[in-house]
Amino acid sequence: MKKLAQDIIKQSSSSPEIYQHHQKLCQKIDRYNYYYYTLDNPLVSDAQYDALYQQLVELEKTHHDLDTSNSPTTRVGGDVLSKFNVINHKVPMLSLSNGFTEEEVKAFYKRLYELTGQENLLFECEPKLDGLAISIHYERGKLSYAVTRGDGAQGEEVTANVRTIRNVPLVLQGDYPEYIEIRGEVIINKQDFLMLNKRAEKRQEKVFANPRNAAAGSIRQLDSRIAAKRPLRMYGYGIGANQGFILPRTQFELMQQIKAWGFQIADEIETVKGVDGLLGYYQKMAHLRADLSYDIDGLVYKLNEIALQDEVGFIARAPRWALAHKFPAEEVESEIVNVDFQIGRTGAITPVARLKPVAVGGVMVSNATLHNMDEIKRKDIYIHDRVIVRRAGDVIPEVVRPLVQYRTVAQKIEMPKHCPVCHSVIEVLKDQAVARCTGDWFCKGQTKERIKHFASRKAMDIDGLGDKIVEQLVERDIVKLPHDLYHLSLPVLMQLERMGRKSSINLLQAIEQSKNVSLARFIFAIGIRDIGEVSAKSLAENFGSLSAIQKADYNALIDIHDIGEVMAYNIIHFWQNHENRQMIDKLLASGVNIINPEKPKVHEINVDNPFYQKTVVITGSFVDYTRDELKEKLSSLGAKCVNSVSKKTDMVIAGEKAGSKLQKAQALGVFIIDESNLLTMLKEFDL
Ligand code: 9MJ
């Protein structure tokens, strides 16, 4: 643990008196800030504070050699970025396992009891703040950089914005280690949120749906001066990378240390004993929830003793020693005003309920998917029904059930006979829940979705061709087939809504760049039914060229491990269609250049590895790899990565939130490994 002063003296060439004066002013203002924002207990009047602050501004204006990098004057922002840097987390930012019911809390407790062999385990309990997770790094006590959680492995560097958060210390208080990463949640208080929206409304600016979105949007502002004007707060709840820090014995003490460094921590933190303690805390907090100054979406229970946390370790992407006990999703009443039918890229028709707008979990909802006709029947839903609505997984609006007791006029929901967009016949195949429009490229509904898919990131990757632009291009008959994208011109793009000269030029460039495309991406982009990214890659790798895939017969296709019978049939059917063949010819004639893959060089693979020639299913999400990276890694080791679990599967690699595939693997007795097993295996075989 070192003190800061010597470091700054070395860097500054102002007289020692000026340096000391600057140092004192910074410390004084930091202290006033801390009392005002963190402790909610102002030490001086606003006028006194402003006068002192002005003194500091003047001093820094006249002495350019002072080190202002952590001065309170940096809190107003200044940096304007064109994009955020992506940074790898030194220690992965894990998420939490979720539980919703008392049973799940009991199961969590039982597991820990079995793992530790201890009864009456102690837990540190916290409210689960509903904001944006952040990691802030301090080098020798000074704020060095800050990163969003991102996907847990890497996030975006948002240092300039985090510096503007008034209750984030720029310099740690008291003794500090050589290096420490503090983790926590950035939020906006309920009351501040209301004021923020009132102000936005007055200025006729966009209002935010809820405090969480406002906080997330503010942290992701490229202009830190805007972030500085948002009432952001940060609450610490853990640490990440550290050097020279001796961990305390308990989570509770760790929280006190975080507080001692000058961070705000939630007031409602408690330690409790046993499962009864956890459930008691839940009862208490459920009552308190509405009166808290911030939104919470649940509670977090953490095993208090840090040695025990280390003992029980992690599973996939979450610590085994912690549980997020989520509050049930808010359910509200609304009314189905009408039901529309949306058309997907394969022509699939999805019923969508139009609702009387209603706020659910702080977001206005006016549409909710009804999935398909079977679902409507199962849930017994009619137009004009009063219904219960919630956001599935806290995101996607869905109709939970009708309130049949209020039903007066019950208008049956019927699948139209003709497509509402192109009026082609809708076919409903036996044994299939989905109904499809038969209009293909004639249907503007399908065309819009097909072009969106064609341009999407994992297909042709045309950056800047957003949904709204595609919709206009199709609506105005400018784009009828994918190749039309390659004949767009500047004047045509500039006449579209929301398209200026600059964005039109950028889009044309992106379209041009997309012309050189790998065979796998091209196959995925043309949208053969059921051919996803993985099977497209398999086809590309196994056949090596477009013409070879086009010539492949049914037997050659199903010989490929990833390609099932239905897929093989769909592929053959796709080429039989004259329009599809023409679509591809036109793309090639428009300059699309397919880069054929090199055949995998099998001879270079070390065959002495546990994945060689194994059929592997990867499911769930991972900390150290994206699923695509994992697939690539394992394929390069000679594994066959397939999508579905069957008796033929040799191994299932299950990340966090692995669902039905994991269950099936368990039922079939397939060998299952989690991410930490995988990493160990890769390490052991030096891969
Ligand atoms: C929130 N969101 O309030 C954690 N969290 O701990 C609290 N999140 C967490 N703890 C480990 N209080 C990973 C995430």
mmCIF file with all atom_site columns, N, CA and C and ligand atoms in Angstrom, residues 94-96 126-130 185 237 300 302 319 321-322, ligand 1:
data_model
loop_
_atom_site.group_PDB
_atom_site.id
_atom_site.type_symbol
_atom_site.label_atom_id
_atom_site.label_alt_id
_atom_site.label_comp_id
_atom_site.label_asym_id
_atom_site.label_entity_id
_atom_site.label_seq_id
_atom_site.pdbx_PDB_ins_code
_atom_site.Cartn_x
_atom_site.Cartn_y
_atom_site.Cartn_z
_atom_site.occupancy
_atom_site.B_iso_or_equiv
_atom_site.pdbx_formal_charge
_atom_site.auth_seq_id
_atom_site.auth_comp_id
_atom_site.auth_asym_id
_atom_site.auth_atom_id
_atom_site.pdbx_PDB_model_num
ATOM   1  N N  . LEU A 1 94  ? -18.392 -12.625 -14.298 1.00 0.00 ? 94  LEU A N  1
ATOM   2  C CA . LEU A 1 94  ? -19.392 -13.687 -14.324 1.00 0.00 ? 94  LEU A CA 1
ATOM   3  C C  . LEU A 1 94  ? -20.780 -13.121 -14.116 1.00 0.00 ? 94  LEU A C  1
ATOM   4  N N  . SER A 1 95  ? -21.753 -13.894 -14.553 1.00 0.00 ? 95  SER A N  1
ATOM   5  C CA . SER A 1 95  ? -23.107 -13.504 -14.196 1.00 0.00 ? 95  SER A CA 1
ATOM   6  C C  . SER A 1 95  ? -23.536 -14.372 -13.020 1.00 0.00 ? 95  SER A C  1
ATOM   7  N N  . LEU A 1 96  ? -24.784 -14.230 -12.630 1.00 0.00 ? 96  LEU A N  1
ATOM   8  C CA . LEU A 1 96  ? -25.267 -14.967 -11.462 1.00 0.00 ? 96  LEU A CA 1
ATOM   9  C C  . LEU A 1 96  ? -26.278 -16.010 -11.893 1.00 0.00 ? 96  LEU A C  1
ATOM   10 N N  . GLU A 1 126 ? -27.649 -8.979  -0.507  1.00 0.00 ? 126 GLU A N  1
ATOM   11 C CA . GLU A 1 126 ? -27.656 -7.630  -1.086  1.00 0.00 ? 126 GLU A CA 1
ATOM   12 C C  . GLU A 1 126 ? -28.884 -7.459  -1.970  1.00 0.00 ? 126 GLU A C  1
ATOM   13 N N  . PRO A 1 127 ? -29.357 -6.232  -2.124  1.00 0.00 ? 127 PRO A N  1
ATOM   14 C CA . PRO A 1 127 ? -30.367 -6.018  -3.162  1.00 0.00 ? 127 PRO A CA 1
ATOM   15 C C  . PRO A 1 127 ? -29.713 -6.173  -4.526  1.00 0.00 ? 127 PRO A C  1
ATOM   16 N N  . LYS A 1 128 ? -30.449 -6.669  -5.497  1.00 0.00 ? 128 LYS A N  1
ATOM   17 C CA . LYS A 1 128 ? -29.888 -6.794  -6.851  1.00 0.00 ? 128 LYS A CA 1
ATOM   18 C C  . LYS A 1 128 ? -30.308 -5.579  -7.662  1.00 0.00 ? 128 LYS A C  1
ATOM   19 N N  . LEU A 1 129 ? -29.376 -4.671  -7.826  1.00 0.00 ? 129 LEU A N  1
ATOM   20 C CA . LEU A 1 129 ? -29.667 -3.419  -8.516  1.00 0.00 ? 129 LEU A CA 1
ATOM   21 C C  . LEU A 1 129 ? -29.866 -3.667  -10.008 1.00 0.00 ? 129 LEU A C  1
ATOM   22 N N  . ASP A 1 130 ? -30.851 -2.978  -10.560 1.00 0.00 ? 130 ASP A N  1
ATOM   23 C CA . ASP A 1 130 ? -31.180 -3.199  -11.961 1.00 0.00 ? 130 ASP A CA 1
ATOM   24 C C  . ASP A 1 130 ? -30.567 -2.086  -12.794 1.00 0.00 ? 130 ASP A C  1
ATOM   25 N N  . GLU A 1 185 ? -22.624 -1.755  -10.000 1.00 0.00 ? 185 GLU A N  1
ATOM   26 C CA . GLU A 1 185 ? -23.728 -1.493  -10.918 1.00 0.00 ? 185 GLU A CA 1
ATOM   27 C C  . GLU A 1 185 ? -23.897 0.008   -11.076 1.00 0.00 ? 185 GLU A C  1
ATOM   28 N N  . TYR A 1 237 ? -20.091 -3.747  -5.509  1.00 0.00 ? 237 TYR A N  1
ATOM   29 C CA . TYR A 1 237 ? -20.492 -5.010  -4.889  1.00 0.00 ? 237 TYR A CA 1
ATOM   30 C C  . TYR A 1 237 ? -19.429 -6.107  -4.979  1.00 0.00 ? 237 TYR A C  1
ATOM   31 N N  . VAL A 1 300 ? -29.418 -10.690 -4.063  1.00 0.00 ? 300 VAL A N  1
ATOM   32 C CA . VAL A 1 300 ? -28.267 -11.552 -4.329  1.00 0.00 ? 300 VAL A CA 1
ATOM   33 C C  . VAL A 1 300 ? -27.792 -12.140 -3.007  1.00 0.00 ? 300 VAL A C  1
ATOM   34 N N  . LYS A 1 302 ? -24.832 -14.268 -1.221  1.00 0.00 ? 302 LYS A N  1
ATOM   35 C CA . LYS A 1 302 ? -23.448 -14.705 -1.436  1.00 0.00 ? 302 LYS A CA 1
ATOM   36 C C  . LYS A 1 302 ? -22.939 -15.410 -0.187  1.00 0.00 ? 302 LYS A C  1
ATOM   37 N N  . PRO A 1 319 ? -20.705 -18.039 -10.389 1.00 0.00 ? 319 PRO A N  1
ATOM   38 C CA . PRO A 1 319 ? -20.160 -18.642 -9.172  1.00 0.00 ? 319 PRO A CA 1
ATOM   39 C C  . PRO A 1 319 ? -21.192 -19.576 -8.542  1.00 0.00 ? 319 PRO A C  1
ATOM   40 N N  . TRP A 1 321 ? -21.281 -20.087 -5.490  1.00 0.00 ? 321 TRP A N  1
ATOM   41 C CA . TRP A 1 321 ? -21.510 -19.597 -4.140  1.00 0.00 ? 321 TRP A CA 1
ATOM   42 C C  . TRP A 1 321 ? -22.501 -18.440 -4.061  1.00 0.00 ? 321 TRP A C  1
ATOM   43 N N  . ALA A 1 322 ? -23.079 -18.077 -5.208  1.00 0.00 ? 322 ALA A N  1
ATOM   44 C CA . ALA A 1 322 ? -24.016 -16.940 -5.184  1.00 0.00 ? 322 ALA A CA 1
ATOM   45 C C  . ALA A 1 322 ? -25.284 -17.290 -5.943  1.00 0.00 ? 322 ALA A C  1
HETATM 46 C C1 . 9MJ B 2 .   ? -26.303 -6.351  -8.502  1.00 0.00 ? 1   9MJ B C1 1
HETATM 47 N N1 . 9MJ B 2 .   ? -26.658 -6.318  -9.765  1.00 0.00 ? 1   9MJ B N1 1
HETATM 48 O O1 . 9MJ B 2 .   ? -26.780 -5.592  -7.698  1.00 0.00 ? 1   9MJ B O1 1
HETATM 49 C C2 . 9MJ B 2 .   ? -23.819 -8.833  -8.125  1.00 0.00 ? 1   9MJ B C2 1
HETATM 50 N N2 . 9MJ B 2 .   ? -25.329 -7.333  -8.088  1.00 0.00 ? 1   9MJ B N2 1
HETATM 51 O O2 . 9MJ B 2 .   ? -22.040 -10.460 -7.855  1.00 0.00 ? 1   9MJ B O2 1
HETATM 52 C C3 . 9MJ B 2 .   ? -24.913 -7.570  -6.802  1.00 0.00 ? 1   9MJ B C3 1
HETATM 53 N N3 . 9MJ B 2 .   ? -24.646 -8.121  -8.904  1.00 0.00 ? 1   9MJ B N3 1
HETATM 54 C C4 . 9MJ B 2 .   ? -22.867 -9.798  -8.644  1.00 0.00 ? 1   9MJ B C4 1
HETATM 55 N N4 . 9MJ B 2 .   ? -23.972 -8.508  -6.837  1.00 0.00 ? 1   9MJ B N4 1
HETATM 56 C C5 . 9MJ B 2 .   ? -21.282 -11.285 -8.631  1.00 0.00 ? 1   9MJ B C5 1
HETATM 57 N N5 . 9MJ B 2 .   ? -25.397 -6.951  -5.709  1.00 0.00 ? 1   9MJ B N5 1
HETATM 58 C C6 . 9MJ B 2 .   ? -21.664 -11.122 -9.918  1.00 0.00 ? 1   9MJ B C6 1
HETATM 59 C C7 . 9MJ B 2 .   ? -22.672 -10.167 -9.949  1.00 0.00 ? 1   9MJ B C7 1
#
